Amino acid sequence: MPYSKRRNTRRAAIGSLFFVAGLFAGTIVAVPKLHRAWLAEQTPVEMTCGELLQNGIGEASVVRLTDATVAEPPEEMQFAMLEPDPNAMQAMPVGSGMGAWMSGDKVGMAKKTLADALRHPRAQTMLDEMVRGEVMPQHLGGTNMPQPLKLSPGREVAAKAVDEVRSTGSLTVFVSEDPTIQWIADGANLLGVGLPESFVDLAKLDCYSLHPVALTESKQNAAIWAVGSALTLTLGWLLCSSAGWGIWILFCPIAAVAGVFGLPMRSGRGNKVTWTLAFFAGGFCLAAAFVLTVFLGGLGSTPSSWAFQAAGFVSLCAGLALWLGILGSMKTKRNMAMSISSLDNLVVAEPKRSRSSKKAAKKSSGDVDASKFASDGVRQDKLQETLSKNASYSRRYLDPRLSVPANLTIRDEANENIIVWQNNAFEEPLAIEIGRGDAACSATVQVGCQNLVLAMTDELDGNIRLRLISFLDNGHCLISVDGSYPQLTENLSNEFATISVFESADAKKLLAKHLEVSADAAERQHSGLIRLDSNEWRDIVLLSERAVKSVLHDEGLQKWEIHDATYGRFAFPCRPIQSMQPV
């Protein structure tokens, strides 16, 4: 089995265990513990068993039953419902295997198999945690009829209740509604399964679950159970939702069903829209958890409903899983954006041409350039039109001076970013100097990420600024900067360039964000990224500077008289960029 499939299967299996453990521990153990811990300070109300059944739960959930007696569950459990019907028309099959199953009474055989499994010694521990003692008035002691007052599950709970009745003559318990029997009866009726008549009659009454106050846990212990089970369920939900689809869903159906919850953000397919929707959905789940638990469930108050409290617990974990899933989806998409396979999908296919076609293309391109562009790289056919449009503006944009000093020193802060980019497959940096008027600043440029990105650092007023530049094959310029640029405080764009501003000054995070934006732009514009040559750094820097000024001009933040220009393969305004020809 491939490693990725084994990892998905292992993740799904672990997620299933965490999910089931957290679900049962939270709804069946933690929520009742927390509810009882908050009610422990209530003053008990004395009443008889009959008064409790007649009046129901009043203003207090703590009740002292003055005439209670406890019927403990028998040591040898009887499974009458699972015994085969002696009046069945068809005899039980002899032997085992598929032949016996197909030839005999299938329902009877299933009942017998389940009854034998429950009688196994290893099942005794599980049964001891599931069986429930019954509470009834003293004058009804010894009856075998099912009672509407049942203790909470556990043989030890029944033993504790018996000791309290024998020593005090009464039983002080927490009382809560118990709709379990009604649910079982409704489900059996829906499925057409027959139930004993006594069980059906009991389902018509209001049933209550009683838990001895003497077994009340501390608030600290209850909180530990609640937090631990919530984290377990949330982690299981995240693991199930992050496992990719595969054959494992046949063996881990719980993980597959729970994993549908995170399908929109699985495998890095999330985006800003998905994350925003997930954020609001998580907030809705958390708000619903508060309403279900406190207002409808009555956690820590009277009356209360365990079903609503359990639903609120699940809703709380769903909200936490959604919010944590957003962070996981962002990280996954960032890692996928920086992966080699993802970068290969963004690259524009390089055409293969013969030498004769190369010469013809070069000659044709040279003729076009000579006819359209002057020696200074300005389109003369658009120059007059641009000048007339921008005649009211006082500043004409001029390209900065770029030079390569012999002994330029790089600050330690800038060198840290350079090292980070080199660790992510960038080339050795080139130290340059950028001159604007009488001022000049030092900078470094380096090409990397399979030659799809040019990374640039420069220094202004003692601040190190980061810039990443890429190009789509239609000529659109993609620029990502950190928050150190005073004139760039928000995302800006026009038809020539897209500028993305990120507050983080971490070089690796900025690179991941830039690749995410580039992938989204390429998908949106049905385009691809162009491979850059390290020798084109001068053209790339000059074009990016001009593109930034054009965006600021169009957004009304600055006023510039910007002329058309060409820089090797690149041009402003943007035009389709030819891929580098293979050597």
XYZ file of C-alpha atoms in Angstrom:
583
model
C 0.000 0.000 0.000
C 1.452 3.432 -0.900
C 2.599 5.620 1.952
C -0.111 8.241 1.398
C -2.866 5.607 1.521
C -1.413 4.044 4.663
C -1.222 7.479 6.245
C -4.862 8.205 5.372
C -5.977 4.848 6.753
C -4.000 5.323 9.955
C -5.275 8.880 10.372
C -8.863 7.787 9.768
C -8.583 4.902 12.232
C -7.095 7.102 14.944
C -9.659 9.795 14.192
C -12.492 7.269 14.527
C -11.249 6.178 17.953
C -10.884 9.745 19.173
C -14.248 10.736 17.711
C -16.186 7.870 19.289
C -14.338 8.143 22.611
C -14.864 11.891 22.807
C -18.513 11.643 21.755
C -19.463 9.042 24.352
C -17.252 10.436 27.124
C -18.603 13.927 26.576
C -22.308 13.251 26.162
C -22.746 10.317 28.539
C -20.142 11.077 31.226
C -18.847 14.658 31.130
C -22.111 16.550 30.575
C -24.032 14.786 33.401
C -21.015 15.161 35.724
C -20.810 18.873 35.023
C -24.562 19.339 35.456
C -24.627 17.493 38.773
C -21.548 19.339 40.066
C -23.275 22.691 39.550
C -26.477 21.433 41.237
C -24.764 19.934 44.275
C -25.450 22.996 46.421
C -29.237 22.771 46.060
C -31.278 21.958 49.178
C -33.003 18.551 48.790
C -36.813 18.529 48.535
C -38.464 15.656 50.415
C -41.144 13.677 48.605
C -42.280 10.143 47.978
C -41.742 8.165 44.793
C -45.408 8.533 43.938
C -45.289 12.319 44.367
C -42.260 12.495 42.055
C -44.072 10.512 39.360
C -47.249 12.522 39.806
C -45.796 16.052 40.009
C -42.584 15.646 38.042
C -39.466 17.744 38.559
C -40.233 20.976 40.336
C -37.949 23.908 41.022
C -35.195 21.695 42.418
C -33.453 18.734 40.828
C -32.170 17.361 44.163
C -34.838 15.175 45.789
C -34.871 13.076 48.961
C -37.164 10.079 48.438
C -38.497 9.097 51.849
C -40.098 5.783 50.861
C -37.573 4.521 48.333
C -36.192 1.056 47.999
C -33.671 -0.092 45.415
C -33.860 -3.207 43.262
C -30.326 -4.096 42.203
C -29.761 -5.597 38.753
C -29.306 -9.397 38.954
C -25.815 -10.875 38.807
C -26.885 -13.324 36.092
C -28.415 -11.235 33.354
C -31.447 -12.666 31.566
C -31.785 -12.107 27.841
C -35.360 -13.165 27.231
C -35.727 -10.929 24.212
C -32.749 -12.651 22.599
C -33.807 -16.241 23.234
C -35.084 -18.151 20.170
C -38.848 -18.567 19.906
C -39.736 -22.195 20.718
C -42.928 -21.852 18.683
C -41.035 -20.879 15.529
C -42.165 -22.784 12.454
C -38.572 -23.341 11.277
C -36.013 -25.226 13.327
C -32.690 -23.677 14.310
C -29.867 -24.602 11.901
C -27.344 -27.224 12.853
C -23.656 -26.362 12.575
C -22.316 -23.028 11.470
C -21.266 -21.186 8.371
C -23.094 -19.636 5.452
C -25.001 -22.811 4.649
C -26.513 -23.008 8.113
C -27.322 -19.308 8.005
C -29.091 -19.530 4.649
C -31.025 -22.661 5.566
C -32.279 -21.746 9.039
C -34.117 -19.069 10.975
C -31.876 -16.031 10.421
C -33.490 -13.885 13.120
C -33.350 -16.696 15.654
C -29.731 -17.431 14.846
C -28.798 -13.738 15.193
C -30.525 -13.588 18.596
C -28.744 -16.695 19.797
C -25.359 -15.391 18.647
C -25.875 -12.079 20.436
C -27.097 -13.779 23.621
C -24.030 -16.050 23.674
C -21.748 -13.036 23.199
C -23.359 -11.170 26.118
C -22.989 -14.224 28.368
C -19.254 -14.383 27.687
C -17.144 -13.562 30.793
C -15.350 -10.781 28.957
C -18.664 -8.993 28.443
C -19.339 -8.888 32.187
C -17.331 -5.701 32.745
C -19.204 -3.900 29.996
C -22.562 -5.080 31.332
C -21.666 -3.944 34.849
C -21.242 -0.404 33.493
C -24.496 -0.531 31.520
C -26.985 -2.181 33.888
C -29.269 0.067 35.927
C -30.893 -0.417 39.298
C -34.574 0.463 39.786
C -36.082 2.705 42.478
C -39.603 1.981 43.710
C -41.788 2.596 46.756
C -41.205 0.219 49.659
C -44.668 -1.320 49.419
C -43.848 -2.429 45.836
C -40.584 -4.120 46.729
C -40.005 -7.478 45.061
C -42.061 -6.843 41.936
C -40.601 -7.822 38.582
C -42.348 -5.093 36.606
C -40.108 -2.443 34.972
C -40.166 0.819 36.920
C -40.143 4.414 35.571
C -37.539 5.455 38.184
C -34.114 4.107 37.254
C -30.690 4.796 38.672
C -27.919 6.033 36.432
C -25.944 3.208 34.738
C -23.450 1.176 36.734
C -23.634 -1.689 39.210
C -21.575 0.350 41.708
C -24.186 3.133 41.587
C -26.907 0.661 42.531
C -24.805 -0.735 45.386
C -24.185 2.770 46.736
C -27.910 3.565 46.611
C -28.747 0.334 48.477
C -26.266 1.205 51.238
C -27.754 4.704 51.597
C -31.324 3.362 51.879
C -30.285 0.799 54.488
C -28.378 3.338 56.596
C -30.671 6.405 56.375
C -34.024 5.025 55.268
C -34.176 7.491 52.376
C -32.403 8.181 49.098
C -31.114 11.618 48.060
C -30.686 11.819 44.306
C -30.406 14.119 41.310
C -33.502 13.758 39.129
C -33.544 14.299 35.366
C -35.924 13.290 32.626
C -34.972 10.057 30.865
C -36.498 9.727 27.376
C -34.400 6.660 26.519
C -37.243 4.175 26.792
C -39.522 6.350 24.673
C -36.804 6.619 22.017
C -36.322 2.838 21.961
C -40.055 2.252 21.680
C -40.406 4.795 18.872
C -37.456 3.297 17.007
C -38.800 -0.241 17.388
C -42.215 0.897 16.186
C -40.634 2.588 13.175
C -38.622 -0.532 12.291
C -41.498 -2.898 12.990
C -39.668 -4.723 15.795
C -41.835 -6.269 18.508
C -41.200 -5.334 22.148
C -42.537 -6.904 25.372
C -45.876 -5.516 26.461
C -44.494 -4.331 29.806
C -41.804 -2.322 27.996
C -44.407 -0.707 25.704
C -46.564 0.243 28.702
C -43.546 1.719 30.466
C -42.731 3.861 27.421
C -46.092 5.606 27.827
C -45.100 6.940 31.274
C -42.748 9.783 32.190
C -39.469 8.144 33.096
C -36.726 9.654 35.250
C -33.040 8.963 35.801
C -31.752 9.172 39.387
C -28.163 9.643 40.475
C -27.164 9.487 44.173
C -25.931 12.820 45.494
C -23.326 10.929 47.505
C -21.536 10.115 44.239
C -21.312 13.747 43.146
C -17.955 14.677 41.665
C -16.143 17.923 42.392
C -16.458 20.800 39.945
C -12.775 20.486 39.123
C -13.088 16.803 38.257
C -16.204 17.464 36.166
C -14.451 20.304 34.322
C -11.480 18.039 33.555
C -13.837 15.456 32.082
C -15.650 18.090 30.020
C -12.493 19.733 28.657
C -10.751 16.418 27.995
C -13.689 14.896 26.159
C -14.247 18.111 24.152
C -10.623 18.160 23.033
C -10.773 14.459 22.200
C -13.916 14.822 20.095
C -12.537 17.940 18.373
C -9.231 16.233 17.578
C -11.021 13.151 16.279
C -13.216 15.342 14.094
C -10.164 17.107 12.677
C -8.363 13.829 11.941
C -11.421 12.350 10.239
C -11.964 15.516 8.201
C -8.333 15.756 7.064
C -8.025 12.195 5.748
C -8.309 12.046 1.975
C -10.809 9.802 0.236
C -9.807 6.191 -0.360
C -10.681 2.549 0.222
C -10.355 3.142 3.973
C -13.906 4.545 4.073
C -15.205 0.963 3.770
C -13.360 -0.032 6.964
C -13.784 3.228 8.895
C -17.383 4.307 8.214
C -17.495 6.503 11.321
C -14.492 8.498 10.130
C -15.988 8.749 6.648
C -19.285 10.152 7.932
C -17.596 12.558 10.345
C -15.083 13.529 7.667
C -17.784 14.918 5.393
C -17.933 17.793 7.880
C -14.556 19.101 6.670
C -14.878 18.241 2.987
C -14.933 21.890 1.725
C -11.485 22.541 3.249
C -9.872 19.135 2.781
C -6.577 18.696 0.909
C -5.922 22.435 0.700
C -8.959 23.186 -1.475
C -10.115 25.988 0.824
C -9.841 29.650 -0.103
C -10.786 32.991 1.425
C -14.472 32.479 0.676
C -14.469 29.002 2.200
C -12.526 30.131 5.246
C -14.858 33.073 5.790
C -17.926 30.855 5.560
C -16.316 28.303 7.879
C -15.488 31.054 10.371
C -19.100 32.221 10.514
C -20.346 28.606 10.595
C -18.035 27.914 13.538
C -19.310 31.018 15.313
C -22.887 29.880 14.682
C -22.090 26.443 16.139
C -20.584 28.020 19.259
C -23.599 30.292 19.680
C -25.925 27.314 19.151
C -23.944 25.377 21.748
C -24.596 28.123 24.318
C -28.312 28.236 23.514
C -28.712 24.446 23.520
C -26.715 23.892 26.688
C -27.844 26.799 28.856
C -31.277 27.951 27.677
C -32.799 24.738 26.294
C -30.715 22.167 28.195
C -30.740 24.013 31.511
C -27.155 23.087 32.416
C -26.719 23.703 36.137
C -30.369 24.643 36.661
C -33.865 23.164 36.926
C -35.608 21.924 34.846
C -32.976 20.418 32.575
C -32.758 18.225 29.487
C -29.817 15.909 28.901
C -30.581 15.639 25.179
C -30.198 19.386 24.628
C -27.086 19.471 26.814
C -25.504 16.675 24.777
C -26.458 18.418 21.529
C -24.849 21.603 22.818
C -21.654 19.710 23.632
C -21.476 18.303 20.107
C -22.194 21.749 18.653
C -19.388 23.229 20.748
C -16.902 20.683 19.433
C -18.130 21.284 15.873
C -17.453 25.012 16.211
C -13.973 24.401 17.626
C -13.232 21.884 14.864
C -14.283 24.396 12.208
C -12.100 27.178 13.587
C -9.104 24.888 14.046
C -9.798 23.424 10.608
C -9.414 26.890 9.086
C -5.891 27.125 10.477
C -5.107 23.623 9.252
C -6.505 24.371 5.799
C -4.404 27.537 5.553
C -1.252 25.662 6.528
C -2.026 22.806 4.152
C -2.634 25.159 1.264
C 0.558 27.045 2.078
C 2.571 23.805 2.074
C 0.911 22.664 -1.137
C 1.581 26.016 -2.785
C 5.297 25.588 -2.075
C 5.448 21.968 -3.210
C 7.245 21.043 -6.422
C 4.222 19.453 -8.048
C 2.096 22.526 -7.355
C 4.717 24.836 -8.839
C 4.980 22.645 -11.940
C 1.250 23.061 -12.521
C 1.619 26.845 -12.513
C 4.429 27.001 -15.063
C 3.557 27.883 -18.657
C 4.627 25.146 -21.054
C 7.761 26.168 -22.911
C 7.424 25.827 -26.704
C 9.837 23.671 -28.624
C 11.094 25.326 -31.773
C 13.648 24.460 -34.404
C 16.644 26.701 -35.042
C 15.167 28.039 -38.273
C 11.910 28.939 -36.558
C 13.882 30.609 -33.754
C 15.728 32.821 -36.242
C 12.527 33.662 -38.080
C 10.761 34.505 -34.838
C 13.679 36.623 -33.669
C 13.782 38.495 -36.983
C 10.024 39.041 -36.985
C 10.048 40.181 -33.352
C 12.920 42.548 -34.082
C 11.030 44.109 -36.962
C 7.963 44.684 -34.807
C 9.968 46.145 -31.974
C 11.864 48.474 -34.298
C 8.643 49.780 -35.772
C 6.815 50.228 -32.486
C 9.489 51.217 -30.008
C 12.184 53.873 -29.983
C 15.658 53.306 -28.624
C 14.643 54.534 -25.187
C 12.007 51.777 -24.854
C 8.939 54.063 -25.095
C 6.057 53.320 -27.444
C 5.980 56.367 -29.691
C 2.476 55.660 -31.035
C 1.068 55.949 -27.481
C 3.359 58.612 -26.136
C 1.393 61.633 -27.383
C -1.896 60.163 -26.222
C -0.504 59.495 -22.741
C 1.013 62.952 -22.507
C -2.271 64.594 -23.469
C -4.194 62.568 -20.889
C -1.725 63.308 -18.100
C -0.929 66.907 -18.999
C -2.347 68.167 -15.722
C 0.052 66.085 -13.622
C 3.299 67.646 -12.599
C 5.424 64.550 -11.998
C 6.656 62.351 -14.779
C 7.722 58.917 -13.699
C 11.340 58.040 -14.476
C 12.973 54.697 -13.943
C 15.354 54.553 -10.968
C 19.065 54.007 -11.508
C 20.219 50.443 -10.890
C 23.859 49.589 -10.326
C 25.969 46.786 -8.883
C 28.509 48.252 -6.410
C 31.722 46.384 -5.858
C 31.702 46.448 -2.046
C 28.127 46.783 -0.825
C 27.475 45.500 2.688
C 24.258 43.719 3.603
C 22.642 44.304 7.000
C 22.148 41.346 9.316
C 18.343 41.768 9.264
C 18.279 41.544 5.485
C 20.730 38.651 5.505
C 18.363 36.598 7.683
C 15.634 36.849 5.020
C 18.138 36.039 2.291
C 19.140 32.851 4.116
C 15.487 31.845 4.518
C 14.896 32.248 0.783
C 18.074 30.344 -0.037
C 16.798 27.481 2.104
C 13.692 27.475 -0.100
C 15.624 26.899 -3.348
C 16.508 30.494 -4.209
C 19.776 31.403 -5.910
C 22.644 33.336 -4.385
C 21.655 37.003 -3.850
C 22.958 39.850 -5.949
C 23.637 43.091 -4.055
C 22.477 46.161 -5.989
C 21.962 49.854 -5.402
C 18.763 51.693 -6.341
C 19.064 55.412 -6.974
C 16.122 57.794 -6.974
C 17.170 61.406 -7.509
C 19.950 62.206 -5.055
C 19.029 59.337 -2.730
C 20.181 55.760 -3.027
C 19.445 52.594 -1.091
C 20.958 49.135 -1.031
C 18.997 46.057 -2.034
C 19.400 42.395 -2.933
C 17.668 40.348 -5.606
C 17.529 36.589 -6.059
C 15.447 34.267 -8.248
C 13.988 30.996 -6.957
C 10.974 28.674 -6.601
C 11.810 27.016 -9.928
C 12.564 30.484 -11.299
C 8.970 31.617 -10.806
C 9.668 34.317 -8.196
C 12.148 37.163 -7.819
C 12.747 38.036 -4.166
C 13.922 41.536 -3.375
C 14.963 43.200 -0.122
C 15.744 46.878 0.199
C 16.345 49.314 3.029
C 14.556 52.611 3.546
C 14.998 54.802 6.636
C 16.518 51.877 8.512
C 13.605 49.514 7.733
C 14.110 46.291 5.789
C 11.379 45.817 3.194
C 10.499 42.569 1.415
C 9.076 42.251 -2.079
C 8.241 39.175 -4.190
C 7.544 39.494 -7.924
C 6.048 37.035 -10.435
C 4.486 37.342 -13.894
C 1.577 35.646 -15.608
C 2.041 34.765 -19.252
C -0.435 37.511 -20.207
C 2.006 40.075 -18.795
C 0.140 40.774 -15.533
C 2.573 41.545 -12.696
C 2.021 39.952 -9.272
C 3.717 41.750 -6.374
C 3.616 40.794 -2.690
C 5.094 43.071 -0.034
C 5.294 43.095 3.738
C 3.861 45.825 5.918
C 6.998 48.011 5.810
C 5.935 50.048 2.773
C 4.370 53.295 4.034
C 2.406 53.979 0.828
C 1.112 50.379 0.588
C -1.256 49.631 3.450
C -3.894 47.543 1.673
C -4.295 45.262 -1.332
C -4.396 47.237 -4.575
C -4.693 46.303 -8.234
C -5.360 47.547 -11.730
C -5.278 45.962 -15.164
C -1.474 45.895 -15.152
C -0.540 44.609 -11.693
C -1.846 43.150 -8.431
C -0.224 44.234 -5.166
C -0.839 42.067 -2.103
C 0.119 43.478 1.296
C 0.783 41.139 4.228
C 1.521 42.319 7.750
C 3.925 39.480 8.489
C 7.586 40.276 7.841
C 8.565 36.591 7.947
C 10.208 35.728 4.631
C 8.933 32.136 4.475
C 5.345 33.092 5.299
C 5.449 35.918 2.764
C 6.666 33.467 0.103
C 3.858 31.032 0.901
C 1.261 33.823 0.748
C 2.701 35.060 -2.549
C 2.444 31.590 -4.089
C -1.158 31.264 -2.888
C -2.068 34.611 -4.466
C -0.228 33.666 -7.651
C -2.069 30.360 -7.907
C -5.440 32.067 -7.389
C -4.623 34.759 -9.962
C -3.466 32.178 -12.499
C -6.676 30.186 -12.037
C -8.865 33.286 -12.184
C -7.227 34.645 -15.341
C -6.829 31.201 -16.986
C -3.121 31.784 -17.222
C 0.183 30.465 -15.904
C 3.391 31.745 -14.342
C 6.434 32.615 -16.442
C 9.884 31.287 -15.597
C 12.336 34.088 -14.915
C 16.029 34.268 -15.687
C 18.424 35.570 -13.052
C 19.963 37.865 -15.693
C 16.578 39.607 -16.087
C 16.654 41.087 -12.606
C 17.118 44.624 -13.936
C 14.081 44.396 -16.249
C 11.938 42.827 -13.518
C 12.801 45.425 -10.866
C 12.232 48.351 -13.229
C 8.896 47.008 -14.419
C 7.717 46.281 -10.875
C 8.593 49.844 -9.821
C 6.620 51.257 -12.746
C 3.708 48.896 -12.064
C 3.541 49.963 -8.398
C 3.392 53.631 -9.410
C 0.656 52.915 -11.941
C -1.459 51.177 -9.314
C -0.983 54.041 -6.854
C -1.921 56.485 -9.620
C -5.075 54.609 -10.616
C -6.159 54.256 -6.988
C -5.821 58.023 -6.519
C -3.128 57.714 -3.852
C -0.421 59.407 -5.935
C -0.337 61.290 -9.227
C 2.147 60.285 -11.874
C 2.686 60.866 -15.562
C 3.478 57.283 -16.545
C 4.569 56.462 -20.073
C 4.590 53.096 -21.804
C 7.859 51.200 -21.663
C 9.382 47.866 -22.564
C 11.995 45.889 -20.680
C 13.209 42.889 -22.655
C 10.422 40.336 -22.610
C 8.319 42.523 -20.307
C 6.350 45.639 -21.137
C 4.135 48.283 -19.605
C 1.218 48.239 -20.301
C 1.324 44.483 -20.022
C 1.387 42.273 -23.083
C 1.784 38.501 -23.488
C 5.248 37.372 -22.414
C 7.194 34.911 -24.503
C 8.584 31.916 -22.637
C 12.321 31.553 -22.471
C 13.561 29.424 -25.322
C 15.329 26.212 -24.299
C 19.016 26.217 -24.973
